[in-house]
Structures are given as structure tokens and as C-alpha cells.
Coordinates of C-alpha atoms and ligand atoms in Angstrom, one line a residue:
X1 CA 84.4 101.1 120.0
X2 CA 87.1 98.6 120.8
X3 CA 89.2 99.6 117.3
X4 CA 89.5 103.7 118.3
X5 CA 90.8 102.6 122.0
X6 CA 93.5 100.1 120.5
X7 CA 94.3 103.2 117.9
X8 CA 94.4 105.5 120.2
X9 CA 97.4 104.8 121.7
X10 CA 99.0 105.0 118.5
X11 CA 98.3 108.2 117.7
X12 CA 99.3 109.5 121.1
X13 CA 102.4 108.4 119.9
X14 CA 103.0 108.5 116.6
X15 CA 106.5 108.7 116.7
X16 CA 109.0 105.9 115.4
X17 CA 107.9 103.4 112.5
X18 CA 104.0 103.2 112.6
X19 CA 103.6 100.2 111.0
X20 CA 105.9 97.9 111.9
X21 CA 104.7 99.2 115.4
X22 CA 100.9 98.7 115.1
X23 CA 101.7 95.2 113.4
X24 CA 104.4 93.9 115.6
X25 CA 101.4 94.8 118.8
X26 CA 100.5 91.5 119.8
X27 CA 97.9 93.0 122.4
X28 CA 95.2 93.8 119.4
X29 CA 92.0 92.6 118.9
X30 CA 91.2 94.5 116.4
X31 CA 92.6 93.3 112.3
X32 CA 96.0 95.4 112.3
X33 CA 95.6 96.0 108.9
X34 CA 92.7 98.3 109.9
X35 CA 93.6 100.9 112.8
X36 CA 96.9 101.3 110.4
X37 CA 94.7 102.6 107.9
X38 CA 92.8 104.8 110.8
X39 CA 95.5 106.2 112.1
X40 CA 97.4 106.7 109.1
X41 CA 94.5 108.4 107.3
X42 CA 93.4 110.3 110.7
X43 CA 97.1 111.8 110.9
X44 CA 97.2 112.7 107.1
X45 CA 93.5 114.9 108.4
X46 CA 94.8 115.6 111.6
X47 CA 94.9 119.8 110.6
X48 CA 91.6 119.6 109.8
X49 CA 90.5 117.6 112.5
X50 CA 91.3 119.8 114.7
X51 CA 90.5 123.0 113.1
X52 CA 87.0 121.0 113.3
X53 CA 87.3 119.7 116.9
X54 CA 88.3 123.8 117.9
X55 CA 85.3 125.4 115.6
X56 CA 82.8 122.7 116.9
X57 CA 83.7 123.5 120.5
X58 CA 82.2 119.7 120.8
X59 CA 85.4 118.9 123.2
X60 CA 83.7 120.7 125.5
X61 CA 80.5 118.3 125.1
X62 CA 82.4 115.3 125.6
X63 CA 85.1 114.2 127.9
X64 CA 86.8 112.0 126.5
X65 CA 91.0 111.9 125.4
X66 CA 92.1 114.2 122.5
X67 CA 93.1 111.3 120.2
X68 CA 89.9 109.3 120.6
X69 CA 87.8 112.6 119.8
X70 CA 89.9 112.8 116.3
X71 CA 89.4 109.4 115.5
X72 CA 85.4 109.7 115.8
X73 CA 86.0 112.6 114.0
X74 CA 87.9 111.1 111.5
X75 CA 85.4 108.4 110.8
X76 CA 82.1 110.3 110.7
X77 CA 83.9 112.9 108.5
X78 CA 87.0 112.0 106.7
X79 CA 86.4 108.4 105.8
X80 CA 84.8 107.1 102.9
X81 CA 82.3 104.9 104.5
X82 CA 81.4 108.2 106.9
X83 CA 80.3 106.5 110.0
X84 CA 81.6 104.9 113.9
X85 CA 82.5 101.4 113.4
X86 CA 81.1 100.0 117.2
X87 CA 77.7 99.0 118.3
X88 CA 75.9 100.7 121.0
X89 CA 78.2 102.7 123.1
X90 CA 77.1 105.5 125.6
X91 CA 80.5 107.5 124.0
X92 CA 79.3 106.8 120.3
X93 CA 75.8 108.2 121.5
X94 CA 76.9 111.5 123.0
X95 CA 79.5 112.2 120.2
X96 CA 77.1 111.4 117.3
X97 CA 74.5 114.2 119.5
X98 CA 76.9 116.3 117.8
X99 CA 76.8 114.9 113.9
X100 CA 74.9 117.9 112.5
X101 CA 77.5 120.2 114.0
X102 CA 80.4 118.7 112.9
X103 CA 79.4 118.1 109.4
X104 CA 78.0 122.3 109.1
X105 CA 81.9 122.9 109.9
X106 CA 82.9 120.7 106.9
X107 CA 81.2 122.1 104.9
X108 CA 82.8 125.7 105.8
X109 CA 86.4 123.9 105.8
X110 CA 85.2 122.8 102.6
X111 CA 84.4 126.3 101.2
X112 CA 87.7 127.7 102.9
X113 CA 89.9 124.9 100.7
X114 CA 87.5 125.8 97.7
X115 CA 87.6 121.6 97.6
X116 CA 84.5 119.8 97.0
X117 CA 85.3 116.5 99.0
X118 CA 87.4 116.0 101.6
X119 CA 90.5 113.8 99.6
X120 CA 91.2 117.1 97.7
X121 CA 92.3 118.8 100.8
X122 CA 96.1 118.5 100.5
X123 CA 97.3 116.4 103.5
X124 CA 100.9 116.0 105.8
X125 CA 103.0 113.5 104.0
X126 CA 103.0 110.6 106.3
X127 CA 106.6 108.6 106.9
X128 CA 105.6 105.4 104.8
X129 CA 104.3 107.9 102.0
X130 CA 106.0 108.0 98.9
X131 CA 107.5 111.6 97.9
X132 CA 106.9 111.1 94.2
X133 CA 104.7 109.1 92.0
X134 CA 106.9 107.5 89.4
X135 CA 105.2 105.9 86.5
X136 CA 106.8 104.4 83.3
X137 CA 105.0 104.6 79.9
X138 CA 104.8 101.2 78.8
X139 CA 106.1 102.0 75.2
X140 CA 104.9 98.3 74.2
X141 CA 101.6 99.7 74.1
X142 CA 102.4 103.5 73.3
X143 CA 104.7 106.0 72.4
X144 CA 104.8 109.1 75.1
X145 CA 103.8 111.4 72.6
X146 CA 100.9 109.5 71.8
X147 CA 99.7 109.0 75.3
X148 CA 99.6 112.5 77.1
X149 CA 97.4 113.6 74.2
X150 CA 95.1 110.5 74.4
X151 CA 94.9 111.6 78.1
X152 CA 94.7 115.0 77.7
X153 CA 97.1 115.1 80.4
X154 CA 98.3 118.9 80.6
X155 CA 101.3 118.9 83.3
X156 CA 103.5 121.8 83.8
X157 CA 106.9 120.2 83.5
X158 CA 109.7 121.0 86.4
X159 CA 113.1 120.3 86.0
X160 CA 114.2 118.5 89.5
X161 CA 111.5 116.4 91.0
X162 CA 112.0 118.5 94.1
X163 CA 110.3 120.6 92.4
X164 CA 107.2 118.4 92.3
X165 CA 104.9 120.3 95.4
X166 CA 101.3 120.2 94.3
X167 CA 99.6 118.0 91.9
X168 CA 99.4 119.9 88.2
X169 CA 103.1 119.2 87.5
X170 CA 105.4 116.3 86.1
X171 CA 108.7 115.8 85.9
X172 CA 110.8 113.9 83.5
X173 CA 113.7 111.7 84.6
X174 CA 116.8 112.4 82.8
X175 CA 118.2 109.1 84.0
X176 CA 115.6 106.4 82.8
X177 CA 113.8 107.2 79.2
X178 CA 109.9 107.1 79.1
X179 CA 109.9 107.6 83.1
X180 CA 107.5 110.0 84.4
X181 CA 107.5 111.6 88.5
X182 CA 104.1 113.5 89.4
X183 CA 103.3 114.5 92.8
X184 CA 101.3 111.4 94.6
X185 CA 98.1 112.9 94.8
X186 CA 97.9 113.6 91.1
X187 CA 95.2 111.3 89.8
X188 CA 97.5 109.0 87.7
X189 CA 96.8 106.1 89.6
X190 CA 96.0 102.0 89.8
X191 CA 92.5 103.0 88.8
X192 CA 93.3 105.6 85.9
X193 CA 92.2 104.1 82.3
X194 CA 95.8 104.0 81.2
X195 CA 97.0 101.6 84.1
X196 CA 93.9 99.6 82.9
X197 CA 95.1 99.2 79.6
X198 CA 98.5 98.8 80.7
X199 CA 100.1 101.4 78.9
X200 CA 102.1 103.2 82.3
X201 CA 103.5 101.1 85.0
X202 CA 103.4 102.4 88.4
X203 CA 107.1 101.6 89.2
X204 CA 109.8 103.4 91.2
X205 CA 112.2 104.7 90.1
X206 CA 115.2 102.4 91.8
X207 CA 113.3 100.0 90.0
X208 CA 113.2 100.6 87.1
X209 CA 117.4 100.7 87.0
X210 CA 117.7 96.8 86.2
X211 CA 116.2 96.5 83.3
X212 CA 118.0 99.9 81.9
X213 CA 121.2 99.0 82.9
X214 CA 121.3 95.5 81.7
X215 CA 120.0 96.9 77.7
X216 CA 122.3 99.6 78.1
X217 CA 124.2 100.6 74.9
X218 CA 123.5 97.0 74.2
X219 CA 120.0 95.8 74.1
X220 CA 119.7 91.6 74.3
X221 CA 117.3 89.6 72.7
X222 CA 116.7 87.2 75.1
X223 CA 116.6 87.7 78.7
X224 CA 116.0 85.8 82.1
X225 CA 114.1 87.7 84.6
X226 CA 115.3 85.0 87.7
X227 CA 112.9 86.4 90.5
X228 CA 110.2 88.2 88.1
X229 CA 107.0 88.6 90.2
X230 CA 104.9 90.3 90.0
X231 CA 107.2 91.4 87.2
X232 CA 107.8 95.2 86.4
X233 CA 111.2 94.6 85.6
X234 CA 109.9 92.1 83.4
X235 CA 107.8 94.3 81.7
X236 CA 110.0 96.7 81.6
X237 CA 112.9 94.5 80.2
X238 CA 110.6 93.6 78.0
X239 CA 110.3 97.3 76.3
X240 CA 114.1 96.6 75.1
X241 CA 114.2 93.0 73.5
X242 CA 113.4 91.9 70.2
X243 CA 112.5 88.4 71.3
X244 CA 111.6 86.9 74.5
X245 CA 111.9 87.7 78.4
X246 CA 111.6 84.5 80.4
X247 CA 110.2 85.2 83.2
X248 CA 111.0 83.1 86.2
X249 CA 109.0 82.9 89.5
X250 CA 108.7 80.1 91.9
X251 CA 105.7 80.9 93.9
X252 CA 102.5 79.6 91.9
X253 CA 100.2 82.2 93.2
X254 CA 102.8 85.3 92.2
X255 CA 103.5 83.6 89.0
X256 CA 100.2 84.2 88.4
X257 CA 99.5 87.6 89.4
X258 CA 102.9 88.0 86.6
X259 CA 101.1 86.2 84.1
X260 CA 98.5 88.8 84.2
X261 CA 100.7 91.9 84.4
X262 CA 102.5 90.1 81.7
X263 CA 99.8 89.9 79.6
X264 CA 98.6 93.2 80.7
X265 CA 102.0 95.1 79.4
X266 CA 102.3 92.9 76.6
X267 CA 99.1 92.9 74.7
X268 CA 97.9 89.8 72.6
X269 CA 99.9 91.2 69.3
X270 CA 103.1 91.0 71.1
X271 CA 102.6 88.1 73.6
X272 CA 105.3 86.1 73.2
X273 CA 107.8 88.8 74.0
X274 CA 107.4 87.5 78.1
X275 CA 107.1 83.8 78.7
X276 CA 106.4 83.2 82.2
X277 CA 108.0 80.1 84.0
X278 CA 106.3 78.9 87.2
X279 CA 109.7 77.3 88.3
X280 CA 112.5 77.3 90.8
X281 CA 115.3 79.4 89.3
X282 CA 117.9 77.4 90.6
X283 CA 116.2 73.7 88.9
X284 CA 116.7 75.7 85.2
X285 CA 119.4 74.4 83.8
X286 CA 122.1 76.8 81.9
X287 CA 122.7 74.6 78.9
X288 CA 118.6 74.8 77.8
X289 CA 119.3 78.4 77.7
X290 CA 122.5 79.0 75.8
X291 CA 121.4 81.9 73.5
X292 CA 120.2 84.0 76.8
X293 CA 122.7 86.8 77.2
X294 CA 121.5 89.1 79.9
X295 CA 119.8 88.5 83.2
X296 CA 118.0 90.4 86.2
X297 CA 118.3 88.9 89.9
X298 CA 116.0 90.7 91.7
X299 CA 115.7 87.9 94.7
X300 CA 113.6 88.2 98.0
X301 CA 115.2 90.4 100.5
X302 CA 114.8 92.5 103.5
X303 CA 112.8 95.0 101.9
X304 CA 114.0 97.8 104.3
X305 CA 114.1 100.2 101.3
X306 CA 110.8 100.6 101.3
X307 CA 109.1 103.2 103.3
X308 CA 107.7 102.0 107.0
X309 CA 110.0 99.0 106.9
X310 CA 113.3 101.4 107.0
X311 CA 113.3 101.3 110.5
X312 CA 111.6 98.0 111.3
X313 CA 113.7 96.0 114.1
X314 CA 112.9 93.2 112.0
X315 CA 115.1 93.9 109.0
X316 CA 117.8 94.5 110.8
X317 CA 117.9 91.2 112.5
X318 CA 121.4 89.7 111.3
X319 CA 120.4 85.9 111.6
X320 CA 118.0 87.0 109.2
X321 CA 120.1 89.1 107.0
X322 CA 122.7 86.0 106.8
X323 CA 119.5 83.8 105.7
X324 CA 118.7 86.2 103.2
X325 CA 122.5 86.9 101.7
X326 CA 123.2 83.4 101.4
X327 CA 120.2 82.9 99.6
X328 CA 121.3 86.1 97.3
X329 CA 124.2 84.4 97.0
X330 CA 123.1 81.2 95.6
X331 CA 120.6 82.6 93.2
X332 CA 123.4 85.0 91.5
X333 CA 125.7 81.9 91.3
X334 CA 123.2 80.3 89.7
X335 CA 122.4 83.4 87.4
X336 CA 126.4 83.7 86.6
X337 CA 126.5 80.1 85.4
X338 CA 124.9 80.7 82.6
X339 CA 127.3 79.9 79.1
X340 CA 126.3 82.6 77.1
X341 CA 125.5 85.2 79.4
X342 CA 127.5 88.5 79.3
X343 CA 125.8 90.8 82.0
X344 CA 123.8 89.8 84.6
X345 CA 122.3 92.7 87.2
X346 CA 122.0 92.3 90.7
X347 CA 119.5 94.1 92.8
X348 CA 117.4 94.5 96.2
X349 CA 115.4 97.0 97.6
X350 CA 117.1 96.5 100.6
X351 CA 120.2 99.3 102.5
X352 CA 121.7 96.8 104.1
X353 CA 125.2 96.3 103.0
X354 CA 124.9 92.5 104.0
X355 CA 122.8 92.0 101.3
X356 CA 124.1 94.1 99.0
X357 CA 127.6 95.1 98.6
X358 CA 128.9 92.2 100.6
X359 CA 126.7 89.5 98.3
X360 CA 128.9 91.8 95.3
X361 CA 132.2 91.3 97.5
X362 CA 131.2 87.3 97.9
X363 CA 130.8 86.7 94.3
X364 CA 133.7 88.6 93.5
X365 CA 135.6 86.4 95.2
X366 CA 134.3 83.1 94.2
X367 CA 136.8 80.9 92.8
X368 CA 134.4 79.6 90.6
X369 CA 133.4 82.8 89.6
X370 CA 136.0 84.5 89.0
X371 CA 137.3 81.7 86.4
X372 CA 134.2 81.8 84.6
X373 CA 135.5 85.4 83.9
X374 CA 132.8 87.8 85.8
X375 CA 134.1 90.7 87.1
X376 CA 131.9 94.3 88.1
X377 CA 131.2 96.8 85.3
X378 CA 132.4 99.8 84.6
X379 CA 130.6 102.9 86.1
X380 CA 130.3 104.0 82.4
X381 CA 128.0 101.2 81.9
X382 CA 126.0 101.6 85.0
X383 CA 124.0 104.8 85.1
X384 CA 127.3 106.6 84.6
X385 CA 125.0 110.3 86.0
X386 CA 123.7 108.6 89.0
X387 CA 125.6 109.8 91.9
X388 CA 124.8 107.6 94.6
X389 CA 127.1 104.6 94.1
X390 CA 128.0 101.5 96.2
X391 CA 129.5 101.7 99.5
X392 CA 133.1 102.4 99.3
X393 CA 133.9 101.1 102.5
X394 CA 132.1 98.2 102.2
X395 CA 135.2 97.2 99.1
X396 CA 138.0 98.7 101.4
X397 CA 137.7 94.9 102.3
X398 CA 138.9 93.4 99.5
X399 CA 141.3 96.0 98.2
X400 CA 143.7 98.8 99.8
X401 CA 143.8 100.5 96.2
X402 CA 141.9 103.1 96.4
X403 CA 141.1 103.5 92.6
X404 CA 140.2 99.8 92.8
X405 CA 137.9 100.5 95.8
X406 CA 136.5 103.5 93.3
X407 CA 136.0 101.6 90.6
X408 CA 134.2 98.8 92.4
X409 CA 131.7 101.1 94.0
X410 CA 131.2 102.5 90.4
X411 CA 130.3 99.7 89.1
X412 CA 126.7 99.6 91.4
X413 CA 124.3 102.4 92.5
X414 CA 122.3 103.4 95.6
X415 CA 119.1 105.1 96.2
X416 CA 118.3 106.1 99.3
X417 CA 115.0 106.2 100.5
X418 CA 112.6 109.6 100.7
X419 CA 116.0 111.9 99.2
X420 CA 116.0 110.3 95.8
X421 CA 112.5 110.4 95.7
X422 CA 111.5 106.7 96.2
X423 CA 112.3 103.4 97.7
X424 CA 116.1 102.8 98.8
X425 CA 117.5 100.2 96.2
X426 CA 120.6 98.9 95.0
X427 CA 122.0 97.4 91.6
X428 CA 125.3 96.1 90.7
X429 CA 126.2 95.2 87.2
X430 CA 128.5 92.2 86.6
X431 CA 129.8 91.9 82.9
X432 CA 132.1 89.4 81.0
X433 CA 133.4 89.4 77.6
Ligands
SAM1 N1 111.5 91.6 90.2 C1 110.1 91.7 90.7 C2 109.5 93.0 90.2 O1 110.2 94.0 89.9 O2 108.3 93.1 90.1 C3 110.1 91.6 92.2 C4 110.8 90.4 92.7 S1 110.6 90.0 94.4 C5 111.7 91.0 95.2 C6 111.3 88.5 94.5 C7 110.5 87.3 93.9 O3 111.4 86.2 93.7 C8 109.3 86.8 94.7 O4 108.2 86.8 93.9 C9 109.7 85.4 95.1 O5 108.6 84.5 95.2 C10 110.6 85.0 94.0 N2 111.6 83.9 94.2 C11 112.3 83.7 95.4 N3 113.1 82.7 95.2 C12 113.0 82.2 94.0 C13 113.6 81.2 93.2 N4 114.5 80.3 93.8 N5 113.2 81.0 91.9 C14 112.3 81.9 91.4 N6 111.7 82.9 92.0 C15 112.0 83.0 93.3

């Protein structure tokens, strides 16, 4: 029983970020990993739960705390292996007195949702939930057209992804081609046959701004992907040259997990389009790689874009954030460096402006930089629709102009997390002639 007392705190207060809450408790005995997935799941149930608990009358049976009740419940009910995790427990005996009650009042929730199992019940978006599923149809492997016939996939389209309430629709982004939202429990998932085959990529949206903006108007032949695992930029860089991505990951256990995806997006016909370098970026040396004219730098960051680390105390630590920006820092110079490169674009799933507009601002005003002639795009180059642009405050430190602070902004975008329907992200586009 010891994993539904240590969760039950947490759902008595489920308040503030779960996760970085239940992993940050150094009290547990129990694996984190799993009373996050108890409570998360028995909070996405928790209506039903209780509609259960109240039809059951079986809290009148048992005397035990509210929480621990819908965690039992949870378990024998709503999980897939449908039993208590604990050994012999005089609480586990008396509540499971109660089993074939219980389970005659799923069935009747069952018949009142006209669902036939329980993960068809539509369930309370959690915090760390994303509000859209974006996937990108790999068109390496197939044309759009091609693939929602193959898949018989008949989605009634919406026009915002706002719009996107119940499973049954899709929505079409107007800012990145071949990129697909669908509500997140529509089945077009990691175990659909298409994923398997590699012809869609489950990617976010944010994400997927990198590669688009560096091909923009001007699609490269070849292209360095600096920090590529597990590599859906790559893959989706890939989608625009004619020759070769390298792709360039330090750790050896991501750079295999890239090979595969790699491989995976690529098909054996068309191979050669990624090459995947198990290397430090920084150790590559510019002058081997004189015909490369675009590059992504996508380093390690914060991650405090992503839902459930938003919030976390951790990412906000500015020691940290210092580590990480100077480590931005020296991967871009390092990316700018590069003879014939003429864009290279920045990014982090991160919302802090330390590791975003003030790693732009840093560069900027790099001596070395600026002779080798980089300076931030146009916003007509850089997803000239997209609203959400840098920080304009952030370049009131460099310039009192205020068309110059404009323009600076414009030359990067913003997502912010949950509003624009995904992680929070950043790019910024440097160009050269
Ligand atoms: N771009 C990837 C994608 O879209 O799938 C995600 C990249 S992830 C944010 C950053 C990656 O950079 C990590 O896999 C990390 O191991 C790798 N990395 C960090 N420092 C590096 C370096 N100096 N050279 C190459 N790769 C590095």
C-alpha cells in the first residue's frame, strides 16, 4: 500500500507543478516515475471516480481519506493492469470486499458514455498535457494526399486549432506546410502504422519552425544540424535539401536513437540525405565543411517550454541559466564561424530571455561576429504571419531606436506554452550575404 499513501498527498494537493513536485520529493520510497503516472492518470478519471465512489456508496464501507479511496479506485478500475499494487493489507482486503460493486457501476458509466473501455471516456486536460497533437507528414516517404487515403483517415477540418475539441477533427497549419494538429486523444499516435513506417513525425509545432525558416524562399543543399538528437529537425530539414543533412550529436547513446529516426524518416532509397556524426560540434572544423550554407542550433537548454517544467524552480535557477547561455553562446559562435554559411537559426524550447534573446543580444555584439558580417534577419524572412516575436524589451538594451528595437524582435519568434497550442519555443534567424 506504501505507493497510494506517498500519492495521496499529492492528490490532496494538486495544485502548482505536479511533476517537478512529486520528483523533487526526496521523502519517497516509492519509483517517482510511478505515483506521477497514478496521480496523473487518477486526476484525468477523477469525474468518474467519483461519480463511482457516490453510486457505490462503498465510502460508507470504508473509512479511509477521500484521495486514497480514488486511488484504489483508480487502480482496480481505470488502469490497464486493473488491480492494487500492495501485498496483504487489512485496507486492500475490505476495499476489494467491494470489487463486484464497483465494477457493476462501470459498467453503467460505461453504458451512460456509450464507450466501450474506459480510455474512450474523454478526460480533464491535465497541466503537463499537450492542447494539440501536432504531427508532420514526413513527405520523404509520402505526399499528404497520398497518406490520408492510405489511412483512411476522414477528419473534419477546422480552421483555428482552437477549434480542435473532440477527436474526429484536424486542423491544418497555415504557417508550416505538411503540418497537421488533431485533438490528443485522436488515435494518431507513437503506435499508429504510419509513425511505424515513419511517414508522420510527431513534432510540435515550435519545433518544427527551424527547419522552415532556415529553407525559407531558399532551400540549401547541405545543412548542419549542430545539436540533432534525437533529430526531428533533422528529419525535417531533411524534407527541403537536395543533398545531405549532417547531423551532429555528441552523446553516443542519442546519436544513436538519431541514427534510427534517421533512418526511419529517410528510408534506404534516400539514405544519404542525413549523415549522422557522433561528434562534439565544437571539434568540427569550418574549413572541412565549406560548401554547408545553412545551419540549425538547437543546443541543450532549460527546457522550461515544455509543459510541467514551466514552473519548475529548477529552471529558473540563474546560476544555471548563466551555465546554460554561455554554453548557447559558444555553440552559435562556433555555428557562425562557418566560411560559407549564410543563415544559421537559433533556437530553445526554453522562455527564458537569458537564454534566448540575450544569447541573440551577445552575439550581436560580438566583435568577432559582427566582422564576419552576421547580423538578425528580416521579419520577412522569419515566419513573417507569426505574431509572437522576440522580446522587445529585452533589445531596448542595445538600441534606443525604437524601429531598430522592432526590427530586432522581428527578426525571431516566440511561442508560448498551452496558447499557441504546444511547447513555449524560441528561434532567431541570423543571415549574411
Ligand atoms: N534538435 C533536436 C530535435 O529537434 O530533435 C533536439 C536537440 S536537444 C535540445 C540538444 C541536443 O544537443 C542533445 O541531444 C545534446 O546531447 C546535444 N549536444 C549538446 N552539446 C553538444 C555539442 N557540443 N555537440 C553536439 N551535440 C551536443
Amino acid at each position: 500500500m506504501k505507493i497510494y499513501f506517498e500519492a495521496e498527498k499529492f492528490l490532496k494537493h494538486p495544485e502548482g507543478n505536479l511533476q517537478s513536485k512529486i520528483f523533487n520529493d526526496k521523502s519517497l520510497k516509492s519509483n517517482p516515475k510511478h505515483i506521477y503516472a497514478l496521480v496523473y492518470s487518477t486526476l484525468q478519471y477523477k469525474e468518474y471516480i467519483n461519480q463511482i465512489i457516490t453510486k457505490s456508496k462503498i465510502n460508507r464501507q470504508i473509512k479511509i481519506s477521500d484521495e486514497l479511496l480514488a486511488l484504489l479506485v483508480h487502480d482496480l478500475l481505470f488502469s490497464s493492469r486493473g488491480r492494487i499494487e500492495s501485498g496483504k493489507h487489512h485496507i486492500k482486503d475490505s476495499f476489494l470486499k467491494n470489487k463486484t460493486r464497483l465494477q457493476a457501476e462501470l459498467i453503467k458509466l460505461k453504458l451512460k458514455y456509450k464507450v466501450k473501455s474506459v480510455d474512450q471516456l474523454p478526460t480533464i486536460q491535465q497541466e503537463d498535457e499537450t492542447p494539440v497533437r501536432w504531427f508532420r507528414i514526413n513527405t520523404i516517404k509520402i505526399d499528404p494526399e497520398r497518406f490520408f487515403k492510405k489511412h483512411k483517415l476522414n477528419l473534419q477540418p477546422v480552421n483555428r486549432f482552437q477549434d480542435l475539441t473532440k477527436p474526429g477533427l484536424i486542423y491544418q497549419d497555415e504557417h508550416i506546410p505538411n503540418l497537421y494538429g488533431v485533438h490528443p486523444k485522436e488515435k494518431i499516435t507513437t503506435s499508429t502504422e504510419a509513425y511505424k513506417l515513419g511517414e508522420i513525425i510527431i513534432q510540435d509545432r515550435g519545433s518544427c519552425f527551424p527547419a522552415f525558416i532556415l529553407n525559407y524562399k531558399e532551400p540549401h543543399s547541405k545543412i548542419i544540424d549542430a545539436c540533432a538528437a534525437p533529430g526531428n529537425k533533422t528529419s525535417h530539414a531533411a524534407t527541403f535539401v537536395d543533398e545531405v543533412v549532417y547531423a551532429v550529436e555528441r552523446d553516443s547513446k542519442r546519436a544513436a536513437i538519431l541514427k534510427t529516426m534517421s533512418e526511419k524518416a529517410t528510408g534506404k532509397s534516400r539514405k544519404k540525405l542525413i549523415q549522422v556524426l557522433n561528434q562534439d560540434f565544437t571539434t568540427i572544423k569550418p574549413e572541412d565543411y565549406e560548401d554547408v550554407t545553412g545551419l540549425i542550433v538547437d543546443p541543450s537548454c532549460s527546457g522550461s517550454g515544455i509543459f510541467g517544467r514551466a514552473m519548475d524552480e529548477e529552471t529558473k535557477n540563474s546560476d544555471r541559466l548563466e551555465k546554460l547561455a554561455s554554453f548557447q553562446f559558444s555553440i552559435m559562435k562556433h555555428a557562425l564561424s562557418f566560411n560559407g554559411a549564410r543563415k544559421v537559426v537559433y533556437s530553445t524550447c526554453s522562455i527564458h530571455a537569458e537564454e534566448n534573446e540575450r544569447v541573440v543580444i551577445d552575439l550581436l555584439s560580438d566583435e568577432e561576429v559582427k566582422k564576419q558580417g552576421w547580423t538578425l534577419a528580416n521579419r520577412d524572412l522569419v515566419l513573417p504571419n507569426w505574431e509572437r516575436r522576440g522580446l522587445e524589451v529585452e533589445f531596448e538594451k542595445i538600441s534606443r531606436d525604437p524601429n531598430v528595437i522592432k526590427e530586432l524582435a522581428g527578426g525571431c519568434v516566440r511561442t508560448l506554452p498551452k496558447e499557441d497550442g504546444g511547447i513555449g519555443f524560441f528561434a532567431a534567424c541570423f543571415v549574411r550575404e
